[in-house]
mmCIF file of C-alpha atoms in Angstrom:
data_model
loop_
_atom_site.group_PDB
_atom_site.id
_atom_site.type_symbol
_atom_site.label_atom_id
_atom_site.label_comp_id
_atom_site.label_asym_id
_atom_site.label_seq_id
_atom_site.Cartn_x
_atom_site.Cartn_y
_atom_site.Cartn_z
ATOM 1 C CA MET A 1 11.275 -21.227 5.473
ATOM 2 C CA ASN A 2 7.796 -22.617 4.799
ATOM 3 C CA THR A 3 6.370 -19.921 7.045
ATOM 4 C CA LEU A 4 8.111 -17.278 4.968
ATOM 5 C CA LYS A 5 6.813 -18.873 1.802
ATOM 6 C CA SER A 6 3.278 -18.552 3.127
ATOM 7 C CA LYS A 7 3.769 -14.783 2.937
ATOM 8 C CA ILE A 8 4.783 -14.835 -0.730
ATOM 9 C CA ARG A 9 1.716 -14.628 -2.938
ATOM 10 C CA ASP A 10 1.612 -16.146 -6.408
ATOM 11 C CA ILE A 11 0.077 -13.870 -9.033
ATOM 12 C CA GLU A 12 -0.556 -15.604 -12.319
ATOM 13 C CA ASN A 13 0.091 -13.853 -15.633
ATOM 14 C CA PHE A 14 1.957 -10.855 -14.238
ATOM 15 C CA PRO A 15 3.650 -8.864 -15.655
ATOM 16 C CA ILE A 16 2.850 -10.842 -18.829
ATOM 17 C CA ALA A 17 0.801 -13.903 -19.761
ATOM 18 C CA GLY A 18 2.358 -17.188 -18.705
ATOM 19 C CA VAL A 19 4.493 -15.730 -15.929
ATOM 20 C CA THR A 20 3.849 -16.368 -12.237
ATOM 21 C CA PHE A 21 4.900 -13.337 -10.209
ATOM 22 C CA ARG A 22 6.040 -13.858 -6.618
ATOM 23 C CA ASP A 23 4.473 -11.016 -4.661
ATOM 24 C CA ILE A 24 6.396 -10.131 -1.512
ATOM 25 C CA THR A 25 3.999 -7.456 -0.202
ATOM 26 C CA PRO A 26 2.291 -9.831 2.276
ATOM 27 C CA LEU A 27 5.712 -10.416 3.841
ATOM 28 C CA LEU A 28 6.325 -6.659 4.093
ATOM 29 C CA ALA A 29 3.065 -6.385 6.016
ATOM 30 C CA ASP A 30 4.237 -8.863 8.677
ATOM 31 C CA HIS A 31 7.008 -7.161 10.594
ATOM 32 C CA ILE A 32 8.006 -10.202 12.640
ATOM 33 C CA LEU A 33 8.448 -12.450 9.627
ATOM 34 C CA LEU A 34 10.092 -9.650 7.660
ATOM 35 C CA GLN A 35 12.628 -9.199 10.446
ATOM 36 C CA THR A 36 13.173 -12.967 10.553
ATOM 37 C CA ALA A 37 13.766 -12.966 6.805
ATOM 38 C CA VAL A 38 16.254 -10.084 6.885
ATOM 39 C CA GLN A 39 18.172 -11.660 9.768
ATOM 40 C CA ALA A 40 18.385 -14.932 7.850
ATOM 41 C CA MET A 41 19.498 -13.099 4.702
ATOM 42 C CA VAL A 42 22.470 -11.489 6.459
ATOM 43 C CA LYS A 43 23.365 -14.383 8.769
ATOM 44 C CA PRO A 44 25.865 -16.079 6.412
ATOM 45 C CA PHE A 45 27.749 -12.781 6.135
ATOM 46 C CA ARG A 46 27.593 -11.563 9.713
ATOM 47 C CA GLU A 47 31.244 -12.393 10.375
ATOM 48 C CA SER A 48 32.459 -11.132 6.988
ATOM 49 C CA SER A 49 33.399 -7.582 8.106
ATOM 50 C CA ILE A 50 30.861 -6.062 5.722
ATOM 51 C CA THR A 51 31.373 -2.292 5.440
ATOM 52 C CA ALA A 52 28.172 -1.487 3.526
ATOM 53 C CA VAL A 53 25.100 -3.030 1.916
ATOM 54 C CA ALA A 54 24.190 -2.123 -1.663
ATOM 55 C CA GLY A 55 20.626 -2.494 -2.917
ATOM 56 C CA MET A 56 18.979 -1.919 -6.251
ATOM 57 C CA GLU A 57 16.033 0.368 -6.920
ATOM 58 C CA ALA A 58 13.252 -0.166 -6.008
ATOM 59 C CA ARG A 59 12.443 -3.251 -3.912
ATOM 60 C CA GLY A 60 16.118 -3.734 -3.123
ATOM 61 C CA PHE A 61 15.873 -0.462 -1.196
ATOM 62 C CA ILE A 62 13.553 -2.155 1.287
ATOM 63 C CA PHE A 63 15.550 -5.316 1.910
ATOM 64 C CA GLY A 64 18.886 -3.563 1.480
ATOM 65 C CA SER A 65 18.244 -0.826 4.009
ATOM 66 C CA LEU A 66 16.846 -3.303 6.537
ATOM 67 C CA ALA A 67 19.848 -5.584 6.024
ATOM 68 C CA ALA A 68 22.242 -2.651 6.465
ATOM 69 C CA SER A 69 20.464 -1.649 9.655
ATOM 70 C CA ASP A 70 20.648 -5.197 10.975
ATOM 71 C CA LEU A 71 24.387 -5.385 10.232
ATOM 72 C CA GLY A 72 25.042 -1.891 11.566
ATOM 73 C CA VAL A 73 26.540 -0.555 8.335
ATOM 74 C CA GLY A 74 25.642 2.070 5.758
ATOM 75 C CA PHE A 75 23.378 1.608 2.747
ATOM 76 C CA ILE A 76 24.378 2.343 -0.854
ATOM 77 C CA PRO A 77 21.514 2.836 -3.321
ATOM 78 C CA LEU A 78 22.053 1.573 -6.878
ATOM 79 C CA ARG A 79 19.663 3.625 -8.949
ATOM 80 C CA LYS A 80 18.021 3.910 -12.313
ATOM 81 C CA PRO A 81 19.592 6.518 -14.620
ATOM 82 C CA GLY A 82 19.263 10.193 -13.807
ATOM 83 C CA LYS A 83 18.173 9.783 -10.188
ATOM 84 C CA LEU A 84 21.465 10.240 -8.348
ATOM 85 C CA PRO A 85 22.464 13.901 -8.250
ATOM 86 C CA HIS A 86 26.244 13.726 -7.770
ATOM 87 C CA GLN A 87 28.931 12.251 -10.041
ATOM 88 C CA VAL A 88 28.081 8.663 -10.935
ATOM 89 C CA LYS A 89 29.549 5.522 -12.393
ATOM 90 C CA LYS A 90 27.082 3.743 -14.633
ATOM 91 C CA ILE A 91 26.725 0.302 -16.126
ATOM 92 C CA ASP A 92 24.570 -0.736 -19.086
ATOM 93 C CA TYR A 93 23.499 -4.356 -19.236
ATOM 94 C CA GLN A 94 21.275 -6.674 -21.212
ATOM 95 C CA LEU A 95 17.933 -7.991 -20.041
ATOM 96 C CA GLU A 96 15.911 -10.744 -21.652
ATOM 97 C CA TYR A 97 14.153 -8.095 -23.704
ATOM 98 C CA GLY A 98 16.104 -4.884 -24.155
ATOM 99 C CA SER A 99 18.670 -3.282 -21.898
ATOM 100 C CA ALA A 100 18.893 -1.364 -18.640
ATOM 101 C CA THR A 101 21.252 0.906 -16.744
ATOM 102 C CA LEU A 102 22.227 1.262 -13.105
ATOM 103 C CA GLU A 103 24.152 4.102 -11.483
ATOM 104 C CA VAL A 104 26.017 4.586 -8.229
ATOM 105 C CA HIS A 105 27.656 7.665 -6.764
ATOM 106 C CA LEU A 106 31.406 7.652 -7.394
ATOM 107 C CA ASP A 107 32.121 8.485 -3.778
ATOM 108 C CA ALA A 108 29.761 5.863 -2.348
ATOM 109 C CA ILE A 109 32.427 3.164 -2.516
ATOM 110 C CA GLN A 110 36.110 3.323 -1.594
ATOM 111 C CA ALA A 111 38.703 0.823 -2.776
ATOM 112 C CA GLY A 112 38.617 -2.246 -0.555
ATOM 113 C CA ASP A 113 35.146 -1.674 0.850
ATOM 114 C CA LYS A 114 33.462 -4.978 1.584
ATOM 115 C CA ILE A 115 29.999 -4.887 0.102
ATOM 116 C CA LEU A 116 27.013 -7.189 0.535
ATOM 117 C CA LEU A 117 24.586 -7.000 -2.376
ATOM 118 C CA VAL A 118 20.939 -7.448 -1.345
ATOM 119 C CA ASP A 119 17.775 -7.801 -3.383
ATOM 120 C CA ASP A 120 14.428 -9.484 -2.980
ATOM 121 C CA VAL A 121 14.401 -11.745 -6.033
ATOM 122 C CA LEU A 122 17.112 -13.537 -7.999
ATOM 123 C CA ALA A 123 15.637 -14.263 -11.425
ATOM 124 C CA THR A 124 17.881 -14.225 -14.520
ATOM 125 C CA GLY A 125 20.683 -12.620 -12.515
ATOM 126 C CA GLY A 126 21.356 -9.886 -15.058
ATOM 127 C CA THR A 127 20.696 -6.999 -12.701
ATOM 128 C CA ALA A 128 22.593 -8.624 -9.855
ATOM 129 C CA ARG A 129 25.635 -9.327 -12.007
ATOM 130 C CA ALA A 130 25.680 -5.774 -13.344
ATOM 131 C CA SER A 131 25.388 -4.488 -9.778
ATOM 132 C CA CYS A 132 28.393 -6.539 -8.681
ATOM 133 C CA GLN A 133 30.413 -5.312 -11.636
ATOM 134 C CA LEU A 134 29.477 -1.714 -10.889
ATOM 135 C CA VAL A 135 30.671 -2.077 -7.297
ATOM 136 C CA GLU A 136 33.902 -3.689 -8.469
ATOM 137 C CA GLN A 137 34.560 -0.952 -11.010
ATOM 138 C CA LEU A 138 34.805 1.442 -8.071
ATOM 139 C CA GLY A 139 37.209 -0.856 -6.250
ATOM 140 C CA GLY A 140 34.672 -2.426 -3.917
ATOM 141 C CA VAL A 141 34.804 -6.104 -3.027
ATOM 142 C CA ILE A 142 31.580 -8.086 -3.280
ATOM 143 C CA VAL A 143 31.638 -10.248 -0.166
ATOM 144 C CA GLY A 144 28.358 -11.897 -1.090
ATOM 145 C CA CYS A 145 24.934 -11.663 -2.668
ATOM 146 C CA SER A 146 21.820 -12.278 -0.612
ATOM 147 C CA PHE A 147 18.289 -12.710 -1.922
ATOM 148 C CA LEU A 148 14.981 -13.393 -0.268
ATOM 149 C CA LEU A 149 13.900 -15.730 -3.030
ATOM 150 C CA GLU A 150 15.318 -17.391 -6.084
ATOM 151 C CA ILE A 151 13.560 -18.567 -9.238
ATOM 152 C CA THR A 152 15.826 -21.547 -9.785
ATOM 153 C CA ALA A 153 14.594 -22.372 -13.303
ATOM 154 C CA LEU A 154 15.975 -19.043 -14.549
ATOM 155 C CA ASN A 155 19.454 -20.047 -13.401
ATOM 156 C CA GLY A 156 20.504 -16.576 -12.273
ATOM 157 C CA ARG A 157 22.998 -18.204 -9.929
ATOM 158 C CA LYS A 158 25.076 -19.027 -13.003
ATOM 159 C CA GLN A 159 25.664 -15.283 -13.510
ATOM 160 C CA LEU A 160 27.102 -14.945 -10.013
ATOM 161 C CA THR A 161 29.507 -17.854 -9.659
ATOM 162 C CA ASN A 162 32.281 -15.503 -8.507
ATOM 163 C CA TYR A 163 30.451 -14.687 -5.299
ATOM 164 C CA PRO A 164 29.129 -16.416 -2.203
ATOM 165 C CA LEU A 165 25.377 -16.441 -2.712
ATOM 166 C CA THR A 166 22.442 -17.167 -0.459
ATOM 167 C CA SER A 167 18.693 -17.201 -0.963
ATOM 168 C CA LEU A 168 16.068 -18.176 1.571
ATOM 169 C CA ILE A 169 13.234 -19.443 -0.602
ATOM 170 C CA HIS A 170 13.408 -21.408 -3.837
ATOM 171 C CA TYR A 171 10.814 -21.775 -6.568
ATOM 172 C CA MET B 1 19.742 18.289 13.962
ATOM 173 C CA ASN B 2 22.833 20.163 12.759
ATOM 174 C CA THR B 3 24.741 16.895 12.748
ATOM 175 C CA LEU B 4 22.107 15.371 10.511
ATOM 176 C CA LYS B 5 22.258 18.380 8.228
ATOM 177 C CA SER B 6 25.991 17.834 7.803
ATOM 178 C CA LYS B 7 25.096 14.550 6.085
ATOM 179 C CA ILE B 8 22.785 16.224 3.555
ATOM 180 C CA ARG B 9 24.757 17.369 0.534
ATOM 181 C CA ASP B 10 23.699 20.322 -1.579
ATOM 182 C CA ILE B 11 23.898 19.691 -5.316
ATOM 183 C CA GLU B 12 23.411 22.823 -7.380
ATOM 184 C CA ASN B 13 21.394 22.772 -10.610
ATOM 185 C CA PHE B 14 19.917 19.298 -10.200
ATOM 186 C CA PRO B 15 17.632 18.055 -11.605
ATOM 187 C CA ILE B 16 17.342 21.355 -13.527
ATOM 188 C CA ALA B 17 19.181 24.667 -13.610
ATOM 189 C CA GLY B 18 18.475 26.901 -10.640
ATOM 190 C CA VAL B 19 17.413 24.117 -8.297
ATOM 191 C CA THR B 20 19.465 23.021 -5.297
ATOM 192 C CA PHE B 21 18.966 19.316 -4.697
ATOM 193 C CA ARG B 22 19.323 17.991 -1.133
ATOM 194 C CA ASP B 23 21.208 14.720 -1.494
ATOM 195 C CA ILE B 24 20.533 12.288 1.343
ATOM 196 C CA THR B 25 22.983 9.568 0.232
ATOM 197 C CA PRO B 26 25.728 10.647 2.686
ATOM 198 C CA LEU B 27 23.224 10.102 5.501
ATOM 199 C CA LEU B 28 22.388 6.631 4.182
ATOM 200 C CA ALA B 29 26.090 5.804 4.365
ATOM 201 C CA ASP B 30 26.250 6.637 8.091
ATOM 202 C CA HIS B 31 24.247 3.966 9.877
ATOM 203 C CA ILE B 32 24.406 5.586 13.302
ATOM 204 C CA LEU B 33 23.077 8.928 12.105
ATOM 205 C CA LEU B 34 20.547 7.223 9.856
ATOM 206 C CA GLN B 35 19.227 5.276 12.826
ATOM 207 C CA THR B 36 19.143 8.478 14.868
ATOM 208 C CA ALA B 37 17.171 10.177 12.103
ATOM 209 C CA VAL B 38 14.634 7.370 11.755
ATOM 210 C CA GLN B 39 14.098 7.213 15.515
ATOM 211 C CA ALA B 40 13.501 10.965 15.592
ATOM 212 C CA MET B 41 11.118 10.725 12.650
ATOM 213 C CA VAL B 42 8.879 8.189 14.410
ATOM 214 C CA LYS B 43 9.214 9.566 17.935
ATOM 215 C CA PRO B 44 6.193 11.907 17.797
ATOM 216 C CA PHE B 45 4.016 8.956 16.738
ATOM 217 C CA ARG B 46 5.397 6.222 18.962
ATOM 218 C CA GLU B 47 2.366 6.298 21.274
ATOM 219 C CA SER B 48 -0.138 6.640 18.425
ATOM 220 C CA SER B 49 -0.938 2.909 18.022
ATOM 221 C CA ILE B 50 0.342 2.934 14.449
ATOM 222 C CA THR B 51 -0.608 -0.289 12.653
ATOM 223 C CA ALA B 52 1.542 0.220 9.541
ATOM 224 C CA VAL B 53 3.910 2.628 7.822
ATOM 225 C CA ALA B 54 3.314 3.589 4.190
ATOM 226 C CA GLY B 55 6.167 4.855 2.016
ATOM 227 C CA MET B 56 6.362 6.057 -1.556
ATOM 228 C CA GLU B 57 8.600 4.629 -4.262
ATOM 229 C CA ALA B 58 11.558 4.933 -4.312
ATOM 230 C CA ARG B 59 13.404 6.760 -1.511
ATOM 231 C CA GLY B 60 10.356 6.467 0.719
ATOM 232 C CA PHE B 61 10.989 2.724 0.645
ATOM 233 C CA ILE B 62 14.234 3.278 2.551
ATOM 234 C CA PHE B 63 12.933 5.563 5.278
ATOM 235 C CA GLY B 64 9.526 3.897 5.368
ATOM 236 C CA SER B 65 10.810 0.378 5.874
ATOM 237 C CA LEU B 66 13.287 1.507 8.523
ATOM 238 C CA ALA B 67 10.551 3.458 10.314
ATOM 239 C CA ALA B 68 8.230 0.442 10.211
ATOM 240 C CA SER B 69 10.978 -1.748 11.609
ATOM 241 C CA ASP B 70 11.641 0.741 14.395
ATOM 242 C CA LEU B 71 7.949 0.884 15.295
ATOM 243 C CA GLY B 72 7.511 -2.888 14.988
ATOM 244 C CA VAL B 73 4.774 -2.689 12.341
ATOM 245 C CA GLY B 74 4.368 -3.699 8.705
ATOM 246 C CA PHE B 75 5.357 -1.671 5.673
ATOM 247 C CA ILE B 76 3.014 -0.730 2.821
ATOM 248 C CA PRO B 77 4.669 0.271 -0.458
ATOM 249 C CA LEU B 78 2.952 2.978 -2.514
ATOM 250 C CA ARG B 79 4.167 2.373 -6.033
ATOM 251 C CA LYS B 80 4.386 3.854 -9.481
ATOM 252 C CA PRO B 81 1.826 2.484 -11.934
ATOM 253 C CA GLY B 82 2.098 -1.091 -13.139
ATOM 254 C CA LYS B 83 4.484 -2.320 -10.461
ATOM 255 C CA LEU B 84 2.112 -3.895 -7.955
ATOM 256 C CA PRO B 85 0.866 -7.267 -9.204
ATOM 257 C CA HIS B 86 -2.416 -7.699 -7.317
ATOM 258 C CA GLN B 87 -5.590 -5.606 -7.430
ATOM 259 C CA VAL B 88 -4.811 -1.950 -6.792
ATOM 260 C CA LYS B 89 -6.403 1.350 -5.933
ATOM 261 C CA LYS B 90 -4.804 4.200 -7.829
ATOM 262 C CA ILE B 91 -4.709 7.947 -7.554
ATOM 263 C CA ASP B 92 -3.736 10.438 -10.237
ATOM 264 C CA TYR B 93 -2.461 13.805 -9.086
ATOM 265 C CA GLN B 94 -0.925 16.990 -10.419
ATOM 266 C CA LEU B 95 2.711 17.931 -10.130
ATOM 267 C CA GLU B 96 4.243 21.309 -10.899
ATOM 268 C CA TYR B 97 4.848 20.086 -14.428
ATOM 269 C CA GLY B 98 2.571 17.276 -15.571
ATOM 270 C CA SER B 99 0.908 14.567 -13.547
ATOM 271 C CA ALA B 100 1.733 11.363 -11.742
ATOM 272 C CA THR B 101 0.043 8.246 -10.400
ATOM 273 C CA LEU B 102 0.470 6.142 -7.287
ATOM 274 C CA GLU B 103 -0.976 2.704 -6.586
ATOM 275 C CA VAL B 104 -1.497 0.585 -3.499
ATOM 276 C CA HIS B 105 -2.754 -2.974 -3.148
ATOM 277 C CA LEU B 106 -6.446 -3.041 -2.248
ATOM 278 C CA ASP B 107 -5.812 -5.539 0.541
ATOM 279 C CA ALA B 108 -2.851 -3.656 2.018
ATOM 280 C CA ILE B 109 -5.102 -1.465 4.142
ATOM 281 C CA GLN B 110 -8.158 -2.402 6.199
ATOM 282 C CA ALA B 111 -10.750 0.097 7.395
ATOM 283 C CA GLY B 112 -9.536 1.757 10.561
ATOM 284 C CA ASP B 113 -5.862 0.941 10.120
ATOM 285 C CA LYS B 114 -3.712 3.678 11.612
ATOM 286 C CA ILE B 115 -1.093 4.624 9.075
ATOM 287 C CA LEU B 116 2.047 6.729 9.377
ATOM 288 C CA LEU B 117 3.159 8.163 6.037
ATOM 289 C CA VAL B 118 6.953 8.440 5.714
ATOM 290 C CA ASP B 119 9.130 10.002 3.048
ATOM 291 C CA ASP B 120 12.529 11.613 2.900
ATOM 292 C CA VAL B 121 11.616 15.034 1.493
ATOM 293 C CA LEU B 122 8.553 17.277 1.789
ATOM 294 C CA ALA B 123 8.687 19.642 -1.173
ATOM 295 C CA THR B 124 5.458 20.834 -2.829
ATOM 296 C CA GLY B 125 3.477 18.211 -0.919
ATOM 297 C CA GLY B 126 1.620 16.926 -3.976
ATOM 298 C CA THR B 127 2.838 13.358 -3.699
ATOM 299 C CA ALA B 128 2.332 13.272 0.065
ATOM 300 C CA ARG B 129 -1.216 14.593 -0.188
ATOM 301 C CA ALA B 130 -2.102 12.092 -2.896
ATOM 302 C CA SER B 131 -0.613 9.333 -0.751
ATOM 303 C CA CYS B 132 -2.758 10.335 2.222
ATOM 304 C CA GLN B 133 -5.869 10.426 0.042
ATOM 305 C CA LEU B 134 -5.067 7.007 -1.382
ATOM 306 C CA VAL B 135 -4.778 5.538 2.112
ATOM 307 C CA GLU B 136 -8.023 7.192 3.137
ATOM 308 C CA GLN B 137 -9.876 5.895 0.079
ATOM 309 C CA LEU B 138 -9.229 2.396 1.407
ATOM 310 C CA GLY B 139 -10.530 3.332 4.850
ATOM 311 C CA GLY B 140 -7.156 3.889 6.483
ATOM 312 C CA VAL B 141 -6.583 6.693 8.959
ATOM 313 C CA ILE B 142 -3.511 8.860 8.468
ATOM 314 C CA VAL B 143 -2.185 9.302 11.989
ATOM 315 C CA GLY B 144 0.648 11.495 10.796
ATOM 316 C CA CYS B 145 3.182 12.366 8.129
ATOM 317 C CA SER B 146 6.881 12.263 8.885
ATOM 318 C CA PHE B 147 9.687 13.583 6.707
ATOM 319 C CA LEU B 148 13.424 13.732 7.108
ATOM 320 C CA LEU B 149 13.603 17.193 5.583
ATOM 321 C CA GLU B 150 11.297 19.944 4.447
ATOM 322 C CA ILE B 151 11.859 22.611 1.792
ATOM 323 C CA THR B 152 9.854 25.253 3.584
ATOM 324 C CA ALA B 153 9.738 27.737 0.697
ATOM 325 C CA LEU B 154 7.659 25.270 -1.329
ATOM 326 C CA ASN B 155 5.004 25.275 1.379
ATOM 327 C CA GLY B 156 4.130 21.583 1.054
ATOM 328 C CA ARG B 157 2.868 21.688 4.623
ATOM 329 C CA LYS B 158 -0.143 23.640 3.335
ATOM 330 C CA GLN B 159 -1.235 20.517 1.415
ATOM 331 C CA LEU B 160 -1.262 18.458 4.595
ATOM 332 C CA THR B 161 -3.067 20.607 7.128
ATOM 333 C CA ASN B 162 -5.415 17.735 8.010
ATOM 334 C CA TYR B 163 -2.599 15.705 9.504
ATOM 335 C CA PRO B 164 -0.048 15.914 12.297
ATOM 336 C CA LEU B 165 3.224 16.537 10.486
ATOM 337 C CA THR B 166 6.848 16.412 11.521
ATOM 338 C CA SER B 167 10.120 17.042 9.715
ATOM 339 C CA LEU B 168 13.581 16.972 11.217
ATOM 340 C CA ILE B 169 15.492 19.376 8.995
ATOM 341 C CA HIS B 170 14.325 22.599 7.385
ATOM 342 C CA TYR B 171 15.707 24.444 4.381
#
């Protein structure tokens, strides 16, 4: 995974002073390594009879749709409020500073669907946990959570102990 | 393309009264048809020596990353302001009501790169035109613009007469 890590760029003091942002855009520009990354992200779940991949707006749309394509299943977008046009289920959740909301179409998930949650970064885990809960509120089963990279010091994994979890790169 | 159209759901009065929104989420849920759509979207440009696909936040991330994967090239995200962490080029542009801004990393595009712009919907064309201009300001060449669907009454095509343009579904 050192090769993958070479395509993650550290940006100091973004979005705020004192924070090092892990910029994945160099990886997006390298289609071979991006494909390698997506294949590795779904590999632990390839035999898990996944029925769909869910991904969070916005960067989760990139990794989520590629993961869904690789697995040969549909993609379910989890969106910021007011973006999905049909009837939605929503979840409000706390972030380090303030709160946020995610929505999913009511008919995007049927009871018993086996869902893989995909995002690029696992940080505090708040968004990922809310996403899992949202899927479960519609009767879906979270078969696992897969991330490109994990900021281990933020301990987001602790929010997701109910689920098999994988991440390719650790900081 | 009638099969594809069966996976686009009409939502009346969204986002505002009197507007019919074309909801692509049923297509996202059908991986075979989604793959068919993406392959058809890139087909006219397959022999155009594309070096990268650019897609606009947020739904353009889905179709753009899948198109890039299909073509075997990198993906360049065009983002809303403040999201990209490294040095950016930005463009402000007018919408029907108000204005908007898109940003791209300065180092995402080299002079002479041959870029395919991908999005799900061509409506008024304002965002697509701004996206093309942004790519060109960095020295990139827009080889074409490809959309899943086009709202022909809004005449967005008129904003993009400089570029080869394809769309699979017309309303």
